[in-house]
């Protein structure tokens, strides 16, 4: 079994939890799970055993209750009654948002809260921790010793503190994989990479690549391969879920801008002028965000062409499908003792792939690299060789 704990019981978590149980029960097809049934670990091998949040409206409730309240669909699997949302670490991660939040560190201090979490994970035999909390304003620390000092003083953000706790757990009890699906620089922080490498921890990150970003990456690869000169790129997203509400705050939005716009120079080889970021919150849109993009470029003879893209994308399910893969790949990495961060995994699943200094590539090329790392073949290639 792969024992999974969720950090951040929001809509992504609900789609992952409900969808996974429905996959196990053969109630839905596995669309949106890139590696399908190709891996040695199957959907039935994944068991979500814990969830953490600081929203007072969620702490103490079962995932089943929250799904009944918030999940936009019918038939909630009864097995979700077994998962009760525990109080997590806050450290002002919800500051500025209209939610009543409280972290366990507010009662007992941050060091005791970290140690308590680590002991809970030990009792549950956690293999994979998935961080899908709300986007935070945060910068990399860079030094392993400084990370430890600041963590124990409560001077890191919540996501950084969870990542530090993961390294403690892996050093004291058993190796663990930390999936950082938000923009906080964990897999891109040299200090965390050093801690993870030394303490038998795997870290995937940063910022799950869903929706428009992987689409943009492959369009830019097309421009590069055809030697078309990109003049400028404008792309904006508007949504109505909690993450878009948080991204209304400039200090949080800047984190998304960094992970989204980094792909341009990495893929094209030059930094075309671009504006690629979430641009607004409109509550009636809910989780189905609106995306618009225009790319201007020069073709042969310096004739200027352009293309326009308009999309509506269900935001949370897109990331939830990737988490089904990342849970299983996390366990594979642990089996291989591949501690630290794994570029071949991050390049496909993340907007800003770690370790530090890594380049974003088109998702087509990243997919081939991922399959090579896993040692599996695309069935289309097998058919082509016959």
mmCIF file of C-alpha atoms in Angstrom:
data_model
loop_
_atom_site.group_PDB
_atom_site.id
_atom_site.type_symbol
_atom_site.label_atom_id
_atom_site.label_comp_id
_atom_site.label_asym_id
_atom_site.label_seq_id
_atom_site.Cartn_x
_atom_site.Cartn_y
_atom_site.Cartn_z
ATOM 1 C CA UNK A 1 0.000 0.000 0.000
ATOM 2 C CA UNK A 2 0.956 3.649 -0.504
ATOM 3 C CA UNK A 3 -0.163 5.647 2.537
ATOM 4 C CA UNK A 4 -0.876 9.263 1.558
ATOM 5 C CA UNK A 5 -1.450 12.367 3.684
ATOM 6 C CA UNK A 6 -2.999 15.529 2.236
ATOM 7 C CA UNK A 7 -1.893 19.030 3.259
ATOM 8 C CA UNK A 8 -4.678 21.471 2.399
ATOM 9 C CA UNK A 9 -8.225 20.109 2.310
ATOM 10 C CA UNK A 10 -9.531 22.272 -0.523
ATOM 11 C CA UNK A 11 -11.256 21.518 -3.814
ATOM 12 C CA UNK A 12 -8.190 19.808 -5.315
ATOM 13 C CA UNK A 13 -8.093 17.471 -2.327
ATOM 14 C CA UNK A 14 -11.793 16.678 -2.688
ATOM 15 C CA UNK A 15 -11.437 15.875 -6.385
ATOM 16 C CA UNK A 16 -8.442 13.661 -5.648
ATOM 17 C CA UNK A 17 -10.123 11.856 -2.746
ATOM 18 C CA UNK A 18 -13.509 11.360 -4.406
ATOM 19 C CA UNK A 19 -12.019 10.581 -7.809
ATOM 20 C CA UNK A 20 -9.544 8.052 -6.435
ATOM 21 C CA UNK A 21 -12.253 6.103 -4.644
ATOM 22 C CA UNK A 22 -14.387 6.119 -7.785
ATOM 23 C CA UNK A 23 -11.417 4.888 -9.814
ATOM 24 C CA UNK A 24 -10.961 2.030 -7.376
ATOM 25 C CA UNK A 25 -14.643 1.149 -7.699
ATOM 26 C CA UNK A 26 -14.543 1.341 -11.530
ATOM 27 C CA UNK A 27 -17.173 4.077 -11.467
ATOM 28 C CA UNK A 28 -15.220 6.495 -13.683
ATOM 29 C CA UNK A 29 -12.621 6.118 -16.473
ATOM 30 C CA UNK A 30 -9.082 7.272 -15.714
ATOM 31 C CA UNK A 31 -9.067 10.245 -18.088
ATOM 32 C CA UNK A 32 -6.616 12.875 -16.866
ATOM 33 C CA UNK A 33 -4.254 10.350 -15.231
ATOM 34 C CA UNK A 34 -1.299 10.535 -17.668
ATOM 35 C CA UNK A 35 0.309 7.185 -16.814
ATOM 36 C CA UNK A 36 -2.999 5.314 -16.685
ATOM 37 C CA UNK A 37 -2.431 1.664 -15.656
ATOM 38 C CA UNK A 38 1.160 1.564 -16.907
ATOM 39 C CA UNK A 39 2.824 1.649 -13.473
ATOM 40 C CA UNK A 40 3.524 -1.343 -11.212
ATOM 41 C CA UNK A 41 1.504 0.345 -8.455
ATOM 42 C CA UNK A 42 -2.216 0.446 -9.244
ATOM 43 C CA UNK A 43 -5.024 2.733 -8.099
ATOM 44 C CA UNK A 44 -6.047 0.249 -5.401
ATOM 45 C CA UNK A 45 -2.576 0.570 -3.885
ATOM 46 C CA UNK A 46 -3.154 4.225 -2.930
ATOM 47 C CA UNK A 47 -4.779 4.820 0.453
ATOM 48 C CA UNK A 48 -5.386 8.342 1.745
ATOM 49 C CA UNK A 49 -5.064 8.048 5.516
ATOM 50 C CA UNK A 50 -4.820 11.664 6.710
ATOM 51 C CA UNK A 51 -5.727 15.219 5.766
ATOM 52 C CA UNK A 52 -4.665 18.523 7.332
ATOM 53 C CA UNK A 53 -6.160 22.000 7.210
ATOM 54 C CA UNK A 54 -6.453 25.119 9.380
ATOM 55 C CA UNK A 55 -9.899 26.318 8.250
ATOM 56 C CA UNK A 56 -12.178 26.000 11.286
ATOM 57 C CA UNK A 57 -15.073 25.019 9.015
ATOM 58 C CA UNK A 58 -13.139 21.892 7.952
ATOM 59 C CA UNK A 59 -11.096 20.755 10.975
ATOM 60 C CA UNK A 60 -12.756 17.844 12.764
ATOM 61 C CA UNK A 61 -15.103 17.010 9.886
ATOM 62 C CA UNK A 62 -14.823 13.921 7.720
ATOM 63 C CA UNK A 63 -13.894 14.202 4.063
ATOM 64 C CA UNK A 64 -17.284 12.620 3.354
ATOM 65 C CA UNK A 65 -19.059 15.529 5.095
ATOM 66 C CA UNK A 66 -16.979 18.100 3.240
ATOM 67 C CA UNK A 67 -17.569 16.374 -0.089
ATOM 68 C CA UNK A 68 -21.308 16.379 0.560
ATOM 69 C CA UNK A 69 -21.038 20.121 1.193
ATOM 70 C CA UNK A 70 -18.509 21.245 -1.432
ATOM 71 C CA UNK A 71 -17.936 18.597 -4.123
ATOM 72 C CA UNK A 72 -19.806 19.463 -7.347
ATOM 73 C CA UNK A 73 -21.087 15.977 -8.074
ATOM 74 C CA UNK A 74 -23.250 13.120 -6.893
ATOM 75 C CA UNK A 75 -22.565 9.848 -5.115
ATOM 76 C CA UNK A 76 -19.850 10.462 -2.544
ATOM 77 C CA UNK A 77 -18.044 7.200 -1.677
ATOM 78 C CA UNK A 78 -18.807 6.087 1.873
ATOM 79 C CA UNK A 79 -15.160 5.133 2.454
ATOM 80 C CA UNK A 80 -14.374 8.845 2.845
ATOM 81 C CA UNK A 81 -16.145 8.774 6.211
ATOM 82 C CA UNK A 82 -12.953 7.211 7.583
ATOM 83 C CA UNK A 83 -10.801 10.303 6.888
ATOM 84 C CA UNK A 84 -11.143 13.049 9.502
ATOM 85 C CA UNK A 85 -9.502 16.402 8.774
ATOM 86 C CA UNK A 86 -6.878 17.175 11.422
ATOM 87 C CA UNK A 87 -5.655 20.602 12.440
ATOM 88 C CA UNK A 88 -2.506 21.536 10.560
ATOM 89 C CA UNK A 89 0.131 24.236 10.823
ATOM 90 C CA UNK A 90 -1.030 27.758 10.023
ATOM 91 C CA UNK A 91 1.835 30.281 10.365
ATOM 92 C CA UNK A 92 -0.431 32.927 8.818
ATOM 93 C CA UNK A 93 -0.808 30.996 5.564
ATOM 94 C CA UNK A 94 -4.425 32.182 5.312
ATOM 95 C CA UNK A 95 -3.658 35.777 6.237
ATOM 96 C CA UNK A 96 -5.750 38.242 4.245
ATOM 97 C CA UNK A 97 -8.350 35.623 3.252
ATOM 98 C CA UNK A 98 -11.926 35.576 4.610
ATOM 99 C CA UNK A 99 -11.581 32.346 6.613
ATOM 100 C CA UNK A 100 -11.346 31.689 10.324
ATOM 101 C CA UNK A 101 -8.127 29.737 10.666
ATOM 102 C CA UNK A 102 -6.095 28.362 13.541
ATOM 103 C CA UNK A 103 -2.993 26.176 13.567
ATOM 104 C CA UNK A 104 -1.876 23.669 16.156
ATOM 105 C CA UNK A 105 1.284 25.700 16.780
ATOM 106 C CA UNK A 106 -0.855 28.447 18.341
ATOM 107 C CA UNK A 107 -1.598 26.205 21.335
ATOM 108 C CA UNK A 108 1.686 24.378 21.860
ATOM 109 C CA UNK A 109 4.430 26.197 19.965
ATOM 110 C CA UNK A 110 5.918 25.407 16.595
ATOM 111 C CA UNK A 111 8.564 22.864 17.641
ATOM 112 C CA UNK A 112 6.049 20.777 19.580
ATOM 113 C CA UNK A 113 3.582 21.025 16.670
ATOM 114 C CA UNK A 114 6.215 19.768 14.207
ATOM 115 C CA UNK A 115 7.185 16.854 16.444
ATOM 116 C CA UNK A 116 3.530 15.967 16.955
ATOM 117 C CA UNK A 117 2.969 15.855 13.192
ATOM 118 C CA UNK A 118 6.022 13.654 12.688
ATOM 119 C CA UNK A 119 4.769 11.219 15.330
ATOM 120 C CA UNK A 120 1.322 11.126 13.707
ATOM 121 C CA UNK A 121 2.874 10.306 10.347
ATOM 122 C CA UNK A 122 4.862 7.541 11.993
ATOM 123 C CA UNK A 123 1.717 5.982 13.466
ATOM 124 C CA UNK A 124 0.092 6.066 10.010
ATOM 125 C CA UNK A 125 3.186 4.802 8.135
ATOM 126 C CA UNK A 126 2.987 7.731 5.705
ATOM 127 C CA UNK A 127 4.767 7.179 2.377
ATOM 128 C CA UNK A 128 3.694 10.286 0.453
ATOM 129 C CA UNK A 129 2.814 13.808 1.627
ATOM 130 C CA UNK A 130 0.934 15.957 -0.906
ATOM 131 C CA UNK A 131 1.031 19.724 -0.418
ATOM 132 C CA UNK A 132 -1.959 21.414 -2.079
ATOM 133 C CA UNK A 133 -2.551 24.263 0.335
ATOM 134 C CA UNK A 134 -3.303 27.820 -0.839
ATOM 135 C CA UNK A 135 -0.501 29.672 -2.634
ATOM 136 C CA UNK A 136 1.795 31.519 -0.207
ATOM 137 C CA UNK A 137 4.188 34.451 -0.597
ATOM 138 C CA UNK A 138 7.590 32.822 -0.016
ATOM 139 C CA UNK A 139 11.201 32.915 -1.141
ATOM 140 C CA UNK A 140 13.797 30.103 -1.020
ATOM 141 C CA UNK A 141 16.018 29.947 2.060
ATOM 142 C CA UNK A 142 18.983 28.345 0.319
ATOM 143 C CA UNK A 143 20.834 26.906 3.316
ATOM 144 C CA UNK A 144 19.965 23.661 5.108
ATOM 145 C CA UNK A 145 21.130 24.852 8.514
ATOM 146 C CA UNK A 146 19.184 28.087 8.150
ATOM 147 C CA UNK A 147 16.049 26.124 7.218
ATOM 148 C CA UNK A 148 16.313 24.105 10.433
ATOM 149 C CA UNK A 149 16.914 27.169 12.597
ATOM 150 C CA UNK A 150 14.056 29.132 11.082
ATOM 151 C CA UNK A 151 11.671 26.170 11.140
ATOM 152 C CA UNK A 152 12.112 25.679 14.888
ATOM 153 C CA UNK A 153 11.654 29.424 15.465
ATOM 154 C CA UNK A 154 8.460 29.577 13.425
ATOM 155 C CA UNK A 155 10.074 31.838 10.826
ATOM 156 C CA UNK A 156 9.242 29.743 7.747
ATOM 157 C CA UNK A 157 5.957 29.589 5.857
ATOM 158 C CA UNK A 158 3.546 26.712 6.418
ATOM 159 C CA UNK A 159 4.576 24.834 3.256
ATOM 160 C CA UNK A 160 8.263 25.181 4.094
ATOM 161 C CA UNK A 161 7.586 23.967 7.630
ATOM 162 C CA UNK A 162 5.707 20.909 6.355
ATOM 163 C CA UNK A 163 8.620 20.148 4.017
ATOM 164 C CA UNK A 164 11.055 20.460 6.923
ATOM 165 C CA UNK A 165 8.841 18.155 9.015
ATOM 166 C CA UNK A 166 8.943 15.643 6.143
ATOM 167 C CA UNK A 167 12.757 15.571 6.318
ATOM 168 C CA UNK A 168 12.590 14.990 10.085
ATOM 169 C CA UNK A 169 10.141 12.136 9.622
ATOM 170 C CA UNK A 170 12.265 10.522 6.906
ATOM 171 C CA UNK A 171 15.423 10.828 9.017
ATOM 172 C CA UNK A 172 13.871 9.447 12.218
ATOM 173 C CA UNK A 173 11.428 6.827 10.971
ATOM 174 C CA UNK A 174 11.044 6.003 7.278
ATOM 175 C CA UNK A 175 11.721 7.591 3.885
ATOM 176 C CA UNK A 176 8.917 9.764 2.524
ATOM 177 C CA UNK A 177 8.071 11.574 -0.709
ATOM 178 C CA UNK A 178 6.943 15.206 -0.464
ATOM 179 C CA UNK A 179 4.889 16.379 -3.455
ATOM 180 C CA UNK A 180 4.885 20.176 -3.609
ATOM 181 C CA UNK A 181 2.072 21.014 -6.020
ATOM 182 C CA UNK A 182 1.998 24.741 -5.138
ATOM 183 C CA UNK A 183 4.432 27.510 -6.211
ATOM 184 C CA UNK A 184 6.419 27.642 -2.937
ATOM 185 C CA UNK A 185 10.074 26.949 -3.893
ATOM 186 C CA UNK A 186 10.797 23.650 -2.146
ATOM 187 C CA UNK A 187 12.248 21.548 -4.980
ATOM 188 C CA UNK A 188 13.965 24.744 -6.180
ATOM 189 C CA UNK A 189 15.572 25.525 -2.823
ATOM 190 C CA UNK A 190 19.161 24.188 -2.523
ATOM 191 C CA UNK A 191 18.748 23.962 1.238
ATOM 192 C CA UNK A 192 15.758 21.656 0.996
ATOM 193 C CA UNK A 193 17.419 19.535 -1.686
ATOM 194 C CA UNK A 194 20.416 19.057 0.641
ATOM 195 C CA UNK A 195 18.202 18.145 3.601
ATOM 196 C CA UNK A 196 16.170 15.709 1.510
ATOM 197 C CA UNK A 197 19.249 14.051 0.045
ATOM 198 C CA UNK A 198 20.806 13.591 3.474
ATOM 199 C CA UNK A 199 17.632 12.466 5.246
ATOM 200 C CA UNK A 200 16.194 9.938 2.755
ATOM 201 C CA UNK A 201 13.418 12.189 1.492
ATOM 202 C CA UNK A 202 12.144 12.634 -2.080
ATOM 203 C CA UNK A 203 10.711 15.997 -3.122
ATOM 204 C CA UNK A 204 8.711 16.655 -6.299
ATOM 205 C CA UNK A 205 7.966 20.246 -7.331
ATOM 206 C CA UNK A 206 7.283 23.002 -7.768
ATOM 207 C CA UNK A 207 3.686 23.934 -8.743
ATOM 208 C CA UNK A 208 1.576 21.346 -10.540
ATOM 209 C CA UNK A 209 1.418 21.974 -14.273
ATOM 210 C CA UNK A 210 -2.223 21.934 -15.364
ATOM 211 C CA UNK A 211 -4.534 23.875 -17.587
ATOM 212 C CA UNK A 212 -2.946 26.474 -19.842
ATOM 213 C CA UNK A 213 0.696 26.108 -18.771
ATOM 214 C CA UNK A 214 1.472 22.696 -20.341
ATOM 215 C CA UNK A 215 -0.488 23.752 -23.422
ATOM 216 C CA UNK A 216 1.607 26.926 -23.687
ATOM 217 C CA UNK A 217 4.833 24.941 -23.249
ATOM 218 C CA UNK A 218 4.013 22.704 -26.191
ATOM 219 C CA UNK A 219 2.996 25.662 -28.366
ATOM 220 C CA UNK A 220 6.326 27.328 -27.600
ATOM 221 C CA UNK A 221 8.137 24.101 -28.518
ATOM 222 C CA UNK A 222 6.319 24.201 -31.861
ATOM 223 C CA UNK A 223 7.548 27.788 -32.372
ATOM 224 C CA UNK A 224 11.116 26.756 -31.533
ATOM 225 C CA UNK A 225 11.150 23.689 -33.774
ATOM 226 C CA UNK A 226 9.743 25.671 -36.724
ATOM 227 C CA UNK A 227 12.218 28.511 -36.014
ATOM 228 C CA UNK A 228 9.477 31.077 -35.714
ATOM 229 C CA UNK A 229 10.435 34.207 -33.796
ATOM 230 C CA UNK A 230 7.983 34.879 -30.964
ATOM 231 C CA UNK A 231 7.360 38.615 -30.634
ATOM 232 C CA UNK A 232 5.222 38.595 -27.508
ATOM 233 C CA UNK A 233 2.877 36.446 -25.439
ATOM 234 C CA UNK A 234 -0.126 37.567 -23.442
ATOM 235 C CA UNK A 235 -1.981 35.005 -21.337
ATOM 236 C CA UNK A 236 -4.389 35.537 -18.490
ATOM 237 C CA UNK A 237 -6.521 33.349 -16.247
ATOM 238 C CA UNK A 238 -9.630 34.318 -14.307
ATOM 239 C CA UNK A 239 -11.273 31.951 -11.836
ATOM 240 C CA UNK A 240 -13.642 31.833 -8.912
ATOM 241 C CA UNK A 241 -12.121 29.300 -6.515
ATOM 242 C CA UNK A 242 -10.170 29.913 -3.299
ATOM 243 C CA UNK A 243 -6.785 29.894 -4.997
ATOM 244 C CA UNK A 244 -7.812 32.663 -7.379
ATOM 245 C CA UNK A 245 -9.166 34.601 -4.404
ATOM 246 C CA UNK A 246 -5.765 34.271 -2.733
ATOM 247 C CA UNK A 247 -4.002 35.284 -5.955
ATOM 248 C CA UNK A 248 -5.815 38.635 -5.785
ATOM 249 C CA UNK A 249 -3.170 39.511 -3.191
ATOM 250 C CA UNK A 250 -0.087 40.815 -5.085
ATOM 251 C CA UNK A 251 2.439 39.070 -2.836
ATOM 252 C CA UNK A 252 0.793 35.710 -3.600
ATOM 253 C CA UNK A 253 0.267 36.398 -7.299
ATOM 254 C CA UNK A 254 3.978 37.013 -7.812
ATOM 255 C CA UNK A 255 4.658 33.358 -6.923
ATOM 256 C CA UNK A 256 2.425 32.158 -9.777
ATOM 257 C CA UNK A 257 3.988 34.651 -12.175
ATOM 258 C CA UNK A 258 7.428 33.193 -11.472
ATOM 259 C CA UNK A 259 6.382 29.598 -12.119
ATOM 260 C CA UNK A 260 4.281 30.392 -15.195
ATOM 261 C CA UNK A 261 6.576 32.776 -17.076
ATOM 262 C CA UNK A 262 9.801 30.801 -16.473
ATOM 263 C CA UNK A 263 8.943 28.465 -19.359
ATOM 264 C CA UNK A 264 9.341 31.119 -22.063
ATOM 265 C CA UNK A 265 13.105 31.577 -22.059
ATOM 266 C CA UNK A 266 13.745 27.940 -21.111
ATOM 267 C CA UNK A 267 11.967 26.627 -24.209
ATOM 268 C CA UNK A 268 12.575 29.371 -26.784
ATOM 269 C CA UNK A 269 16.156 30.122 -25.761
ATOM 270 C CA UNK A 270 15.355 33.858 -25.433
ATOM 271 C CA UNK A 271 13.041 35.851 -23.207
ATOM 272 C CA UNK A 272 10.206 37.032 -25.436
ATOM 273 C CA UNK A 273 8.174 39.820 -23.814
ATOM 274 C CA UNK A 274 5.334 38.150 -21.967
ATOM 275 C CA UNK A 275 2.522 38.637 -19.524
ATOM 276 C CA UNK A 276 1.543 35.210 -18.187
ATOM 277 C CA UNK A 277 -0.266 35.141 -14.863
ATOM 278 C CA UNK A 278 -3.598 34.851 -13.044
ATOM 279 C CA UNK A 279 -5.308 38.205 -13.485
ATOM 280 C CA UNK A 280 -8.536 38.132 -11.574
ATOM 281 C CA UNK A 281 -11.119 36.553 -9.308
ATOM 282 C CA UNK A 282 -14.752 36.282 -10.365
ATOM 283 C CA UNK A 283 -16.753 34.174 -7.946
ATOM 284 C CA UNK A 284 -19.502 33.020 -10.367
ATOM 285 C CA UNK A 285 -16.867 31.240 -12.488
ATOM 286 C CA UNK A 286 -16.238 28.866 -9.588
ATOM 287 C CA UNK A 287 -13.620 26.222 -10.306
ATOM 288 C CA UNK A 288 -14.010 26.434 -14.102
ATOM 289 C CA UNK A 289 -11.473 29.107 -14.963
ATOM 290 C CA UNK A 290 -11.377 31.216 -18.129
ATOM 291 C CA UNK A 291 -8.087 31.354 -20.061
ATOM 292 C CA UNK A 292 -7.222 33.561 -23.026
ATOM 293 C CA UNK A 293 -3.921 33.802 -24.872
ATOM 294 C CA UNK A 294 -2.425 35.545 -27.900
ATOM 295 C CA UNK A 295 1.017 34.833 -29.373
ATOM 296 C CA UNK A 296 2.502 37.037 -32.104
ATOM 297 C CA UNK A 297 5.426 35.731 -34.136
ATOM 298 C CA UNK A 298 7.472 36.165 -37.317
ATOM 299 C CA UNK A 299 7.367 33.507 -40.000
ATOM 300 C CA UNK A 300 9.517 33.267 -43.147
ATOM 301 C CA UNK A 301 10.201 36.611 -44.782
ATOM 302 C CA UNK A 302 9.416 38.389 -41.486
ATOM 303 C CA UNK A 303 5.703 38.157 -42.071
ATOM 304 C CA UNK A 304 3.876 38.574 -38.811
ATOM 305 C CA UNK A 305 1.395 35.875 -37.831
ATOM 306 C CA UNK A 306 -0.515 35.308 -34.622
ATOM 307 C CA UNK A 307 -2.764 32.813 -32.948
ATOM 308 C CA UNK A 308 -5.440 33.145 -30.317
ATOM 309 C CA UNK A 309 -6.550 30.555 -27.762
ATOM 310 C CA UNK A 310 -9.609 30.647 -25.512
ATOM 311 C CA UNK A 311 -10.293 27.890 -22.981
ATOM 312 C CA UNK A 312 -12.535 27.007 -20.054
ATOM 313 C CA UNK A 313 -10.838 24.518 -17.732
ATOM 314 C CA UNK A 314 -12.042 22.779 -14.583
ATOM 315 C CA UNK A 315 -9.091 23.760 -12.425
ATOM 316 C CA UNK A 316 -9.078 21.308 -9.504
ATOM 317 C CA UNK A 317 -9.773 18.036 -11.376
ATOM 318 C CA UNK A 318 -6.856 18.767 -13.724
ATOM 319 C CA UNK A 319 -4.405 18.735 -10.800
ATOM 320 C CA UNK A 320 -6.155 15.887 -8.986
ATOM 321 C CA UNK A 321 -5.518 13.532 -11.908
ATOM 322 C CA UNK A 322 -1.792 14.262 -11.736
ATOM 323 C CA UNK A 323 -1.752 13.452 -8.017
ATOM 324 C CA UNK A 324 -2.865 9.896 -8.775
ATOM 325 C CA UNK A 325 0.371 9.490 -10.737
ATOM 326 C CA UNK A 326 2.588 11.403 -8.320
ATOM 327 C CA UNK A 327 1.467 9.262 -5.375
ATOM 328 C CA UNK A 328 2.567 6.146 -7.226
ATOM 329 C CA UNK A 329 5.778 7.657 -8.621
ATOM 330 C CA UNK A 330 6.649 8.874 -5.139
ATOM 331 C CA UNK A 331 6.595 5.292 -3.930
ATOM 332 C CA UNK A 332 8.654 4.140 -6.922
ATOM 333 C CA UNK A 333 11.290 6.792 -6.126
ATOM 334 C CA UNK A 334 11.398 5.575 -2.515
ATOM 335 C CA UNK A 335 11.785 1.976 -3.682
ATOM 336 C CA UNK A 336 14.762 3.095 -5.785
ATOM 337 C CA UNK A 337 16.194 5.203 -2.927
ATOM 338 C CA UNK A 338 16.285 8.142 -5.338
ATOM 339 C CA UNK A 339 16.426 10.805 -2.616
ATOM 340 C CA UNK A 340 16.513 14.535 -3.271
ATOM 341 C CA UNK A 341 14.591 15.736 -6.329
ATOM 342 C CA UNK A 342 14.052 14.007 -9.671
ATOM 343 C CA UNK A 343 14.108 16.259 -12.704
ATOM 344 C CA UNK A 344 12.508 13.708 -15.054
ATOM 345 C CA UNK A 345 9.398 13.623 -12.862
ATOM 346 C CA UNK A 346 9.272 17.349 -12.178
ATOM 347 C CA UNK A 347 9.767 18.356 -15.826
ATOM 348 C CA UNK A 348 6.501 16.679 -16.799
ATOM 349 C CA UNK A 349 4.290 17.359 -13.787
ATOM 350 C CA UNK A 350 5.495 20.767 -12.577
ATOM 351 C CA UNK A 351 5.535 24.329 -13.899
ATOM 352 C CA UNK A 352 8.897 25.140 -12.323
ATOM 353 C CA UNK A 353 10.778 21.859 -12.167
ATOM 354 C CA UNK A 354 13.453 21.308 -9.519
ATOM 355 C CA UNK A 355 16.224 20.850 -8.634
ATOM 356 C CA UNK A 356 17.519 24.455 -8.750
ATOM 357 C CA UNK A 357 18.794 25.538 -12.136
ATOM 358 C CA UNK A 358 16.683 23.031 -14.066
ATOM 359 C CA UNK A 359 15.058 24.117 -17.310
ATOM 360 C CA UNK A 360 11.422 23.815 -18.263
ATOM 361 C CA UNK A 361 10.888 21.854 -21.479
ATOM 362 C CA UNK A 362 7.871 21.080 -23.599
ATOM 363 C CA UNK A 363 5.610 18.493 -22.060
ATOM 364 C CA UNK A 364 6.087 16.249 -25.089
ATOM 365 C CA UNK A 365 9.820 15.984 -24.444
ATOM 366 C CA UNK A 366 9.244 15.787 -20.696
ATOM 367 C CA UNK A 367 6.859 12.862 -21.165
ATOM 368 C CA UNK A 368 9.482 10.893 -23.071
ATOM 369 C CA UNK A 369 12.050 11.617 -20.364
ATOM 370 C CA UNK A 370 9.607 10.503 -17.681
ATOM 371 C CA UNK A 371 8.912 7.212 -19.447
ATOM 372 C CA UNK A 372 12.648 6.609 -19.834
ATOM 373 C CA UNK A 373 13.246 7.240 -16.126
ATOM 374 C CA UNK A 374 10.427 4.863 -15.222
ATOM 375 C CA UNK A 375 11.663 2.236 -17.673
ATOM 376 C CA UNK A 376 8.359 1.896 -19.494
ATOM 377 C CA UNK A 377 7.453 2.306 -23.155
ATOM 378 C CA UNK A 378 4.683 4.278 -24.779
ATOM 379 C CA UNK A 379 2.386 1.637 -26.349
ATOM 380 C CA UNK A 380 2.219 3.728 -29.530
ATOM 381 C CA UNK A 381 5.960 3.322 -30.018
ATOM 382 C CA UNK A 382 5.687 -0.441 -29.566
ATOM 383 C CA UNK A 383 2.963 -0.578 -32.212
ATOM 384 C CA UNK A 384 5.006 1.634 -34.577
ATOM 385 C CA UNK A 385 7.938 -0.800 -34.465
ATOM 386 C CA UNK A 386 5.821 -3.785 -35.500
#
